[in-house]
Amino acid sequence: MDNPNQLLKISNLQVAFPTDDGEVRAVDNLNLTLNIGETVAIVGESGSGKTVTSLSVMGLHNMRTTKVSGEILVRDGDETIDVVSAGMEKVRGLRGRAVSMIFQDPMSSLHPYYRIGNQLGEAFLVHNPGKKKEAKARTLEMLELVGIPQPDKRANEYPHQFSGGMRQRVMIAMALMNNPKVLIADEPTTALDVTVQAQILTLLKDLQKEFKMGILIITHDLGVVAQIADRVSVMYAGNLVEQGSADDIFYNPMAPYTVGLLHSVPRITIGKKSRLQSIPGQPPSLISLPSGCAFAPRCTYIANAPAGSCDASLPVLTGTDSSHVSRCHIPEANRAALFSVGKAK
Amino acid sequence: MLGFISRRLTFSIITLLVVVFAVYAIFSLLPFDPAALTCGQHCNPQIIHSNRIRLGYDKSLLAQFWLFIKGIFLGRTYGFGASAFTCPAPSFGFSFNQNECVSTLLAQAFPITINLAIGSLIIWLIMGVGLGILAARYKGKFLDTASSIFVLLGISLPIFVTGLFMLIWVSLKWKIIPIQLQGYVSIFSNPIGYAKYFVLPWITLAFAFAALYTRFTRASILETLGEDYIRTARAKGLSEKIVLRKHTFRAALAPIVTMASLDFAGLIGGAILTESIFNLPGLGRLTLQSIYEFDLNVVVATTIIAAAVVIVMNLIVDLLYAVLDPRVRI
């Protein structure tokens, strides 16, 4: 990586699962970067490839049943390591130290049989073998930092004695035990209720400043994106359909799918009479992807594209500015007027 | 904790009383006269009548039941005057067919059964859990396939096939495993004789159970490996060895403790087939023989033992599980 601010650089990432019915291409040709102090969100429906992307950054996908190609560069101090080509042991050394991850369901992500203190200390000891005293001190420090009262008492308790929000705090503490520079948060607030969700997001933002981390947040919740993200990548059926700053995505969406997502967010300003708009149809099966644009069968703007173009080929990512790119056959000049969602309402 | 145990013990005693009463009641429904069975070849109505009074069969069912319960704690004396004899506490009554106090019969049969059960438990746990772990570790590889053949054989071959095969071919024809037919000797007085006496029945019994445990262990480990907390463990950067040993096994093997305790309890009640094939005079054979001979007191006694062991084992499992799984607190 040339840019010293870059922490993570994903280039041409392809993730596929060979199955008896054919190859499932979960992620196709993904490019993404993450800089120091920045939050990048990956947004999409279930099956769009968000989680697969995050797991492959950690090297946590099943090696035997998954084909990964491309490049995932991770900064580790002065070194740069390519997770895809580096060996198992090298990647393992990165996990929890240079790159950490928190998961969707804090209820099941902590081991039910071990005390919180043990599980946190373990995360430290893996990368600092033998330093038991430091592990203990660090455990209490981190628990305090993520806002768990009476850390010395709570460290001796088991996960089932914590509430959902508290468990997610514990997960965050565990992820940050070794000062990682990259934090991947895979739907960190999906299993939590809204007030706790806001607390966790605020906590993540605070910790980001303190640890100078880059956060890659995976979510399907545009509310979360609006609260926390600087840049957004929208994925559909394994492909990037739009990438840009949060403002671009919310106020100037350029891909019909992004527009659909924005329409389906409930708004408090919406009139009593009007109904919530949803995207018609279902996400396609990744085994039998349509030959053209994967979103074409569900696209409400298809009449605006040159006839037949959507079925013929997958549009390329284009944009007037390389910081905001999108995939659509409708001429870019026409899109702004068609997609005027955020601005008008 | 203490409250839990005392509550459980109270319920256990009630359960046992119900079990004993049920066995008594079932036997009283059978169309035969227990007194008539006690008097052998030179039988006449007088002897039957005096035996009925001597053994208490003239009393009501509830009264007999009460005498039996009282006998367990205080011992029981049959008959009057010079012909009286006593079965000391804990008395489970008198077996006329064998002309012994039932407690004496039990004391002879119990060591055989417990040694059979403990030995085969150890063998099947080592084999079953070990093979299950290997099969899960090398899922889809040769070892996994080989173990599934073992599982298939173990589950589908009944004890009377494997037992006879072991006895006739492995031991007598091929002489791979020696067998000692002299009778039971204690492990302390003659360890080699003891091992020779038990090794065939141990292997036979263990084979059947090991197959089940292999399958169960494999499934349990694979299921645990799919848990979110295993992914968390890997995300910490733990090596696969620690992920398996520390995080997977403890969670995966906890249910096996339950299973093993209950299977073990079942065996104490008597491994009837194994004991019959290898001519082991254990509880299972004693029960079977007594059922054939309508020997009520012996059947009641072995039933009580079987029920008591199951109840006690259940209690132990509950306590043990609380140690293994912190979510279970009693």
XYZ file of C-alpha atoms in Angstrom:
675
model
C 0.000 0.000 0.000
C 1.435 3.318 -1.076
C -0.782 5.576 0.979
C 0.433 5.563 4.619
C -3.093 6.351 5.808
C -4.489 3.204 4.270
C -5.162 0.344 6.688
C -6.998 -2.046 4.449
C -7.120 -2.362 0.712
C -9.309 -4.948 -0.989
C -8.682 -5.334 -4.718
C -10.590 -7.511 -7.167
C -11.845 -9.763 -4.398
C -13.740 -12.811 -5.564
C -15.235 -15.324 -3.180
C -16.970 -18.409 -4.524
C -18.320 -21.631 -3.065
C -18.289 -24.593 -5.417
C -21.467 -26.639 -4.884
C -23.032 -29.599 -6.643
C -25.418 -27.279 -8.454
C -22.694 -24.964 -9.659
C -20.464 -22.277 -8.318
C -21.990 -19.776 -5.941
C -20.234 -16.482 -6.504
C -20.824 -14.687 -3.240
C -18.525 -11.744 -3.932
C -17.434 -10.626 -7.371
C -14.683 -8.175 -8.158
C -14.895 -6.068 -5.032
C -12.648 -3.058 -4.456
C -12.591 -1.248 -1.155
C -10.229 0.802 0.973
C -10.248 1.803 4.612
C -8.168 4.630 6.058
C -7.092 5.602 9.545
C -9.937 7.052 11.600
C -12.481 6.323 8.903
C -15.713 4.331 8.998
C -16.745 2.511 5.872
C -20.109 0.789 5.700
C -21.003 -2.132 3.485
C -24.747 -2.149 2.917
C -26.963 -4.707 1.277
C -29.692 -7.301 1.684
C -29.153 -10.785 3.030
C -27.034 -12.769 0.603
C -25.458 -9.727 -1.010
C -21.993 -10.783 0.107
C -21.411 -8.398 3.007
C -20.607 -10.960 5.652
C -18.606 -13.127 3.267
C -16.440 -10.109 2.528
C -15.799 -9.428 6.195
C -15.038 -13.068 6.953
C -12.522 -13.265 4.135
C -10.691 -10.218 5.491
C -10.261 -12.208 8.711
C -9.453 -15.383 6.829
C -12.318 -16.980 8.731
C -14.080 -18.590 5.792
C -13.875 -22.332 5.415
C -10.645 -22.903 3.498
C -11.783 -26.199 2.065
C -15.111 -25.107 0.636
C -14.321 -21.544 -0.374
C -12.359 -20.173 -3.294
C -10.937 -16.745 -2.649
C -8.986 -14.757 -5.169
C -7.829 -11.173 -5.488
C -5.951 -9.231 -2.879
C -6.744 -8.178 0.672
C -3.900 -6.027 1.940
C -3.788 -5.374 5.659
C -1.356 -2.970 7.280
C 0.474 -4.526 10.206
C 2.824 -1.886 11.580
C 5.309 -1.196 8.798
C 4.469 -4.390 7.008
C 1.683 -5.090 4.562
C 0.223 -8.562 4.476
C -1.995 -10.039 1.805
C -4.516 -12.173 3.640
C -5.459 -14.104 0.497
C -1.966 -15.342 -0.323
C -0.388 -15.386 3.161
C -0.313 -18.698 4.958
C -2.718 -19.786 7.668
C -0.268 -19.043 10.491
C 0.471 -15.537 9.265
C -3.232 -14.699 9.016
C -3.835 -16.139 12.464
C -1.204 -13.766 13.816
C -3.155 -10.833 12.407
C -6.475 -11.816 13.884
C -7.351 -10.050 17.083
C -4.125 -8.031 16.858
C -4.102 -6.053 13.604
C -7.669 -6.819 12.566
C -10.452 -7.580 15.024
C -14.039 -8.431 14.512
C -17.279 -8.149 16.424
C -20.313 -10.144 15.471
C -24.001 -9.818 15.023
C -25.282 -11.855 17.928
C -23.565 -11.088 21.235
C -25.809 -13.700 22.876
C -24.108 -16.597 21.154
C -20.712 -15.111 20.345
C -19.278 -15.499 23.832
C -18.386 -18.947 25.117
C -21.044 -19.894 27.658
C -18.655 -22.005 29.764
C -15.880 -19.518 30.495
C -15.774 -16.403 32.644
C -15.692 -13.047 30.880
C -12.288 -12.272 32.369
C -10.892 -15.552 31.082
C -12.191 -14.939 27.569
C -10.846 -11.411 27.436
C -7.516 -12.361 28.942
C -7.210 -15.157 26.404
C -7.497 -12.645 23.560
C -4.512 -10.781 25.005
C -2.466 -13.852 25.879
C -2.688 -15.327 22.379
C -0.533 -12.525 21.083
C 1.404 -11.897 24.291
C 2.131 -15.377 25.608
C 2.927 -15.670 29.291
C 2.025 -12.132 30.290
C -0.721 -13.105 32.713
C -0.487 -10.030 34.918
C -0.681 -7.642 31.981
C -3.602 -9.617 30.582
C -5.517 -9.204 33.804
C -4.785 -5.479 34.016
C -5.664 -4.972 30.377
C -8.923 -6.903 30.834
C -10.079 -4.628 33.629
C -8.935 -1.531 31.761
C -10.869 -2.523 28.647
C -14.021 -3.456 30.539
C -13.915 -0.063 32.222
C -13.352 1.643 28.877
C -16.395 0.063 27.220
C -18.527 1.167 30.135
C -18.991 -1.927 32.240
C -19.435 -0.942 35.876
C -17.433 -2.794 38.562
C -15.120 -4.499 36.072
C -13.223 -6.498 38.695
C -16.462 -8.110 39.840
C -17.981 -8.502 36.384
C -14.837 -10.128 34.996
C -15.564 -13.126 37.197
C -19.050 -13.592 35.827
C -20.294 -15.691 32.967
C -21.809 -14.368 29.716
C -25.327 -15.424 30.683
C -25.174 -12.992 33.585
C -24.870 -10.062 31.163
C -27.596 -8.326 29.168
C -27.437 -8.184 25.374
C -26.033 -4.661 25.248
C -23.473 -5.473 27.951
C -22.382 -8.561 26.061
C -21.816 -6.520 22.936
C -19.705 -4.165 25.043
C -17.732 -7.172 26.237
C -17.283 -8.288 22.630
C -15.987 -4.833 21.737
C -13.614 -4.903 24.715
C -12.389 -8.319 23.599
C -11.848 -7.130 20.028
C -9.811 -4.147 21.205
C -7.593 -6.005 23.696
C -4.547 -5.714 21.419
C -5.113 -2.239 19.968
C -6.064 -3.354 16.464
C -6.021 -0.741 13.745
C -8.894 -2.288 11.818
C -12.196 -3.231 13.439
C -14.755 -5.143 11.438
C -18.249 -4.913 12.876
C -20.644 -7.382 11.301
C -24.130 -6.060 12.034
C -23.090 -5.157 15.579
C -26.455 -3.727 16.552
C -28.926 -5.942 14.711
C -29.706 -8.094 17.740
C -30.070 -5.126 20.086
C -32.974 -2.804 20.741
C -32.865 0.746 19.454
C -31.720 2.592 22.582
C -28.921 0.112 23.207
C -28.085 0.297 19.506
C -27.486 4.045 19.792
C -25.274 3.533 22.862
C -23.168 0.909 21.103
C -22.709 3.083 18.023
C -21.677 6.047 20.168
C -19.248 3.804 22.023
C -17.755 2.592 18.741
C -17.290 6.178 17.561
C -15.610 7.198 20.824
C -13.299 4.217 20.791
C -12.453 4.858 17.167
C -11.070 8.265 18.092
C -9.182 6.897 21.052
C -7.617 3.961 19.193
C -7.308 5.729 15.800
C -8.984 2.780 14.161
C -10.581 2.256 10.825
C -13.983 0.616 11.183
C -15.544 -1.518 8.494
C -19.187 -1.861 9.429
C -21.455 -4.371 7.779
C -25.129 -3.570 8.026
C -28.461 -3.578 6.285
C -29.720 -0.742 8.440
C -29.418 2.652 6.736
C -30.118 4.295 10.093
C -26.860 2.853 11.398
C -25.068 3.972 8.246
C -26.334 7.531 8.662
C -25.137 7.613 12.265
C -21.662 6.284 11.857
C -20.365 5.932 8.297
C -18.079 8.271 6.364
C -18.139 6.247 3.182
C -20.604 3.630 1.969
C -20.385 0.652 -0.367
C -23.709 -0.738 -1.503
C -23.650 -4.395 -2.532
C -26.176 -6.411 -4.466
C -25.867 -10.109 -5.357
C -22.126 -10.104 -4.719
C -21.443 -6.978 -6.731
C -20.682 -3.468 -5.713
C -23.493 -1.331 -7.158
C -22.572 2.002 -5.681
C -19.729 3.443 -3.666
C -19.405 6.936 -2.340
C -19.418 9.207 0.673
C -22.358 8.915 3.049
C -23.675 12.229 1.766
C -23.461 11.016 -1.832
C -25.378 7.872 -1.004
C -28.122 9.573 0.990
C -28.578 12.761 -1.004
C -27.388 11.888 -4.462
C -27.876 8.139 -5.042
C -26.876 7.029 -8.506
C -27.904 3.344 -8.561
C -31.552 2.212 -8.693
C -30.895 -0.328 -5.928
C -29.625 2.353 -3.555
C -32.722 4.391 -4.367
C -34.875 1.358 -3.560
C -33.121 0.898 -0.223
C -33.599 4.552 0.665
C -37.291 4.353 -0.205
C -37.801 1.411 2.082
C -36.551 3.233 5.171
C -39.480 4.254 7.383
C -39.546 8.045 7.794
C -41.229 9.954 10.534
C -42.154 12.694 8.057
C -44.027 10.331 5.815
C -47.797 11.033 5.719
C -50.250 8.736 7.496
C -51.891 7.738 4.251
C -48.873 6.776 2.207
C -47.418 3.298 2.506
C -43.820 2.267 2.965
C -42.292 1.423 -0.391
C -40.411 -1.794 -0.731
C -38.294 -3.187 -3.537
C -40.469 -5.669 -5.462
C -39.307 -9.256 -5.889
C -36.609 -11.301 -4.196
C -32.822 -11.177 -4.342
C -31.657 -13.599 -7.059
C -30.111 -16.975 -6.367
C -26.361 -16.624 -6.628
C -26.142 -19.895 -8.558
C -28.279 -18.731 -11.475
C -27.499 -15.045 -11.750
C -29.161 -13.245 -14.659
C -26.677 -12.700 -17.448
C -27.094 -8.925 -17.449
C -27.575 -6.595 -14.518
C -28.506 -8.713 -11.473
C -30.936 -6.076 -10.285
C -32.739 -5.693 -13.630
C -35.681 -8.043 -12.820
C -36.567 -5.894 -9.793
C -35.625 -2.509 -11.189
C -38.479 0.026 -11.427
C -36.448 2.322 -13.659
C -35.680 -0.255 -16.314
C -37.754 1.608 -18.940
C -35.333 4.511 -18.696
C -32.357 2.466 -19.765
C -31.483 1.916 -23.430
C -33.726 -0.931 -24.619
C -32.302 -4.406 -23.899
C -29.086 -3.107 -22.342
C -29.929 -4.290 -18.806
C -30.447 -7.888 -19.911
C -27.421 -7.858 -22.161
C -24.594 -6.970 -19.807
C -23.641 -6.004 -16.284
C -23.012 -2.253 -16.313
C -19.521 -1.176 -15.275
C -18.812 1.020 -12.284
C -18.608 4.593 -13.513
C -18.717 8.046 -12.039
C -17.813 11.611 -12.810
C -15.560 11.478 -9.799
C -13.673 8.374 -8.679
C -14.919 8.871 -5.113
C -18.539 8.264 -6.146
C -19.097 5.422 -8.580
C -22.174 3.412 -9.493
C -23.390 0.681 -11.791
C -26.313 1.485 -14.095
C -27.129 1.526 -17.810
C -29.281 4.632 -17.495
C -27.184 7.573 -18.734
C -25.705 9.362 -15.769
C -27.067 12.734 -16.821
C -30.647 11.438 -16.613
C -30.300 9.741 -13.248
C -30.209 12.730 -10.914
C -33.692 13.837 -11.959
C -35.091 10.269 -11.871
C -33.698 9.362 -8.464
C -34.422 12.568 -6.581
C -35.417 10.920 -3.339
C -33.561 12.393 -0.466
C -33.475 15.969 -1.640
C -37.136 16.468 -2.484
C -38.677 14.834 0.560
C -27.760 -26.589 46.698
C -28.499 -28.534 49.891
C -32.164 -27.737 49.452
C -31.991 -29.086 45.934
C -30.392 -32.337 47.056
C -32.819 -32.905 49.930
C -35.774 -32.155 47.694
C -34.471 -34.568 45.089
C -33.833 -37.264 47.695
C -37.394 -36.950 49.034
C -38.783 -37.348 45.548
C -36.435 -40.263 44.952
C -37.767 -42.121 47.969
C -41.357 -41.558 46.890
C -40.489 -42.781 43.401
C -38.849 -45.891 44.814
C -41.898 -46.662 46.984
C -44.148 -46.344 43.971
C -41.884 -48.630 41.939
C -41.814 -51.288 44.649
C -45.547 -51.115 45.101
C -46.119 -51.397 41.360
C -43.991 -54.549 41.169
C -45.866 -55.990 44.155
C -49.206 -55.157 42.632
C -48.297 -56.675 39.270
C -47.222 -59.910 40.908
C -50.399 -60.134 42.956
C -52.368 -59.967 39.721
C -50.587 -63.000 38.263
C -52.704 -66.177 38.324
C -50.581 -68.254 40.674
C -50.270 -68.808 44.384
C -46.846 -67.845 45.748
C -47.293 -70.112 48.716
C -47.906 -73.133 46.453
C -44.595 -72.476 44.704
C -42.675 -72.779 47.945
C -43.378 -76.351 48.831
C -41.629 -78.563 46.327
C -42.403 -82.197 45.590
C -44.095 -83.485 48.739
C -46.815 -80.964 48.676
C -50.110 -81.021 50.487
C -52.634 -78.321 51.441
C -51.399 -78.223 55.042
C -47.835 -77.366 54.054
C -49.087 -74.747 51.615
C -51.264 -73.260 54.301
C -48.552 -73.148 56.936
C -46.076 -71.708 54.431
C -48.593 -69.042 53.495
C -48.831 -67.928 57.102
C -45.088 -68.280 57.693
C -44.211 -66.077 54.693
C -46.974 -63.587 55.259
C -48.854 -64.299 52.046
C -52.114 -64.545 53.984
C -52.038 -60.838 54.710
C -53.448 -58.100 52.485
C -51.347 -56.627 49.716
C -50.776 -53.408 51.659
C -49.804 -55.300 54.802
C -47.305 -57.423 52.823
C -45.933 -54.287 51.301
C -45.514 -52.749 54.737
C -43.769 -55.844 56.087
C -41.402 -55.749 53.137
C -40.509 -52.081 53.664
C -40.083 -52.668 57.395
C -37.813 -55.625 56.632
C -35.442 -53.459 54.642
C -34.653 -51.423 57.728
C -35.166 -53.866 60.575
C -34.613 -57.291 59.087
C -37.349 -59.842 58.923
C -38.088 -63.031 60.797
C -40.167 -65.748 59.177
C -42.177 -68.324 61.088
C -42.436 -68.897 64.817
C -40.613 -70.813 67.496
C -37.995 -73.360 66.584
C -38.577 -73.249 62.821
C -38.164 -69.459 62.699
C -35.312 -67.951 60.680
C -34.193 -64.376 60.158
C -32.970 -62.426 57.185
C -31.017 -59.549 58.770
C -31.395 -55.949 57.628
C -31.371 -54.920 54.900
C -33.721 -57.749 54.204
C -35.404 -57.992 50.855
C -37.215 -61.117 51.863
C -36.476 -64.780 51.348
C -36.097 -66.683 48.114
C -37.690 -70.089 48.444
C -36.430 -71.303 45.100
C -32.855 -70.692 46.094
C -33.354 -71.172 49.800
C -31.413 -68.013 50.614
C -32.119 -64.571 51.922
C -32.452 -62.263 48.901
C -29.811 -59.938 50.308
C -27.289 -62.790 50.180
C -28.136 -63.465 46.528
C -27.758 -59.779 45.734
C -24.423 -59.582 47.511
C -23.158 -62.392 45.282
C -24.516 -60.991 42.015
C -23.808 -57.298 42.496
C -19.974 -57.343 42.265
C -20.149 -59.203 38.950
C -22.494 -56.684 37.427
C -20.701 -53.610 38.742
C -17.334 -54.891 37.494
C -18.838 -55.669 34.111
C -20.419 -52.231 33.894
C -17.390 -50.206 35.032
C -14.959 -52.081 32.790
C -17.046 -51.767 29.677
C -17.873 -48.117 30.463
C -14.165 -47.282 30.489
C -13.555 -49.160 27.237
C -16.501 -47.707 25.390
C -15.787 -44.144 26.522
C -12.173 -44.330 25.362
C -13.091 -46.002 22.092
C -16.316 -44.141 21.351
C -15.275 -40.628 22.309
C -11.784 -41.075 20.878
C -13.030 -42.341 17.560
C -15.757 -39.696 17.493
C -13.184 -36.936 17.962
C -11.001 -38.371 15.198
C -13.968 -38.770 12.872
C -14.997 -35.154 13.450
C -11.422 -33.915 13.035
C -10.950 -35.792 9.760
C -14.500 -35.369 8.518
C -14.944 -36.850 5.050
C -11.495 -38.415 5.083
C -10.589 -42.091 5.325
C -10.714 -42.214 9.133
C -14.229 -40.814 9.143
C -15.429 -43.400 6.640
C -13.741 -46.213 8.530
C -15.336 -45.103 11.766
C -18.755 -44.988 10.155
C -18.347 -48.643 9.186
C -17.475 -49.397 12.792
C -20.545 -47.465 13.910
C -22.780 -49.301 11.478
C -21.538 -52.683 12.696
C -21.797 -51.744 16.350
C -25.313 -50.465 16.023
C -26.698 -53.172 13.791
C -25.087 -56.281 15.302
C -26.962 -57.447 18.373
C -25.073 -58.499 21.497
C -26.004 -62.149 21.029
C -24.227 -62.127 17.665
C -21.099 -60.234 18.684
C -21.001 -62.057 22.017
C -21.155 -65.509 20.477
C -18.687 -64.484 17.783
C -16.241 -63.311 20.423
C -16.730 -66.448 22.446
C -16.606 -69.057 19.700
C -14.168 -67.588 17.205
C -12.049 -64.934 18.862
C -11.567 -66.859 22.050
C -12.051 -70.595 21.518
C -11.110 -71.108 17.850
C -8.530 -68.426 17.155
C -7.426 -68.070 20.779
C -6.762 -64.339 20.367
C -8.250 -63.427 23.704
C -8.035 -66.002 26.461
C -11.039 -66.788 28.561
C -11.248 -68.008 32.090
C -14.231 -70.072 32.977
C -13.313 -70.911 36.567
C -15.463 -68.186 37.983
C -15.224 -64.710 39.386
C -12.116 -63.687 41.304
C -11.535 -60.292 42.847
C -9.170 -57.885 41.102
C -7.177 -57.569 44.333
C -6.545 -61.251 44.879
C -5.893 -62.241 41.261
C -5.742 -59.386 38.739
C -4.899 -61.629 35.777
C -7.689 -64.063 36.493
C -10.026 -61.106 36.967
C -9.080 -59.590 33.617
C -9.407 -62.928 31.854
C -12.813 -63.452 33.368
C -14.169 -60.091 32.223
C -12.310 -59.129 29.069
C -14.637 -60.800 26.559
C -17.883 -59.530 28.067
C -16.323 -56.074 28.456
C -15.375 -55.874 24.799
C -18.713 -57.261 23.655
C -20.716 -54.811 25.710
C -18.399 -51.884 24.988
C -18.566 -52.489 21.236
C -22.303 -51.904 21.134
C -22.080 -48.714 23.176
C -18.876 -47.392 21.605
C -20.592 -47.288 18.224
C -23.351 -45.051 19.567
C -20.862 -42.841 21.354
C -18.707 -42.463 18.261
C -21.649 -41.197 16.287
C -22.849 -38.951 19.068
C -19.410 -37.473 19.770
C -18.770 -36.783 16.105
C -22.123 -35.052 15.672
C -21.745 -33.080 18.877
C -18.277 -31.800 17.956
C -19.287 -30.843 14.440
C -22.306 -29.030 15.791
C -20.230 -27.148 18.346
C -17.688 -26.172 15.677
C -20.511 -24.328 13.921
C -21.304 -22.243 17.007
C -20.768 -18.496 16.984
C -18.423 -18.628 19.961
C -16.077 -20.908 18.047
C -15.921 -18.293 15.308
C -15.148 -15.741 18.033
C -12.349 -17.958 19.323
C -10.850 -18.139 15.853
C -11.280 -14.398 15.396
C -9.102 -13.890 18.465
C -6.280 -15.577 16.599
C -6.299 -18.768 18.657
C -4.675 -21.775 17.054
C -6.919 -24.533 15.796
C -5.551 -26.793 18.525
C -6.740 -24.499 21.305
C -10.016 -23.819 19.531
C -10.612 -27.564 19.550
C -9.269 -28.441 22.971
C -10.399 -25.548 25.074
C -13.439 -24.198 23.282
C -14.970 -27.122 21.433
C -14.450 -30.228 23.522
C -15.805 -28.946 26.787
C -19.032 -27.795 25.204
C -19.334 -30.831 22.954
C -18.568 -33.451 25.579
C -20.854 -32.180 28.337
C -23.924 -33.999 26.953
C -21.861 -37.178 26.716
C -21.423 -37.138 30.492
C -25.192 -37.253 30.846
C -25.524 -40.014 28.322
C -22.783 -42.136 29.871
C -24.158 -41.818 33.394
C -27.600 -42.934 32.342
C -26.308 -45.808 30.211
C -24.153 -46.879 33.117
C -27.160 -46.801 35.434
C -29.046 -48.940 32.950
C -26.276 -51.521 32.985
C -26.257 -51.843 36.766
C -29.825 -53.043 36.464
C -28.236 -55.965 34.653
C -26.831 -56.574 31.205
C -29.082 -59.573 30.717
C -27.847 -60.624 27.271
C -24.154 -60.277 27.985
C -24.438 -61.986 31.344
C -26.360 -64.857 29.811
C -23.953 -65.401 26.921
C -20.841 -65.358 29.065
C -22.458 -67.184 31.943
C -21.849 -64.359 34.403
C -23.945 -64.766 37.551
C -24.776 -61.054 37.770
C -27.933 -59.126 38.551
C -29.321 -59.417 35.044
C -29.232 -63.176 35.062
C -30.554 -63.310 38.599
C -33.524 -61.178 37.564
C -34.244 -63.241 34.479
C -34.075 -66.522 36.385
C -36.311 -65.171 39.146
C -38.910 -63.983 36.687
C -39.043 -67.482 35.182
C -39.455 -68.981 38.657
C -41.969 -66.403 39.903
C -39.543 -65.565 42.671
C -41.282 -62.366 43.734
C -38.889 -61.155 46.397
C -35.831 -61.379 44.162
C -37.550 -59.569 41.308
C -38.680 -56.811 43.642
C -35.184 -56.472 45.045
C -33.436 -56.252 41.660
C -36.083 -53.809 40.483
C -35.426 -51.617 43.505
C -31.696 -51.690 42.822
C -32.157 -50.822 39.168
C -34.548 -47.987 39.996
C -32.366 -46.692 42.814
C -29.282 -46.604 40.609
C -31.134 -44.713 37.884
C -32.451 -42.217 40.413
C -29.072 -41.686 42.069
C -27.325 -41.386 38.708
C -29.844 -38.770 37.599
C -29.056 -36.775 40.700
C -25.321 -37.091 40.066
C -25.769 -36.033 36.442
C -27.654 -32.928 37.510
C -24.923 -31.993 39.964
C -22.170 -32.775 37.483
C -23.823 -30.770 34.755
C -23.924 -27.739 36.998
C -20.157 -28.059 37.353
C -19.631 -28.421 33.598
C -22.066 -25.782 32.418
C -22.161 -22.559 34.432
C -25.559 -21.672 32.992
C -27.024 -24.517 35.033
C -27.004 -23.445 38.659
C -28.890 -25.274 41.331
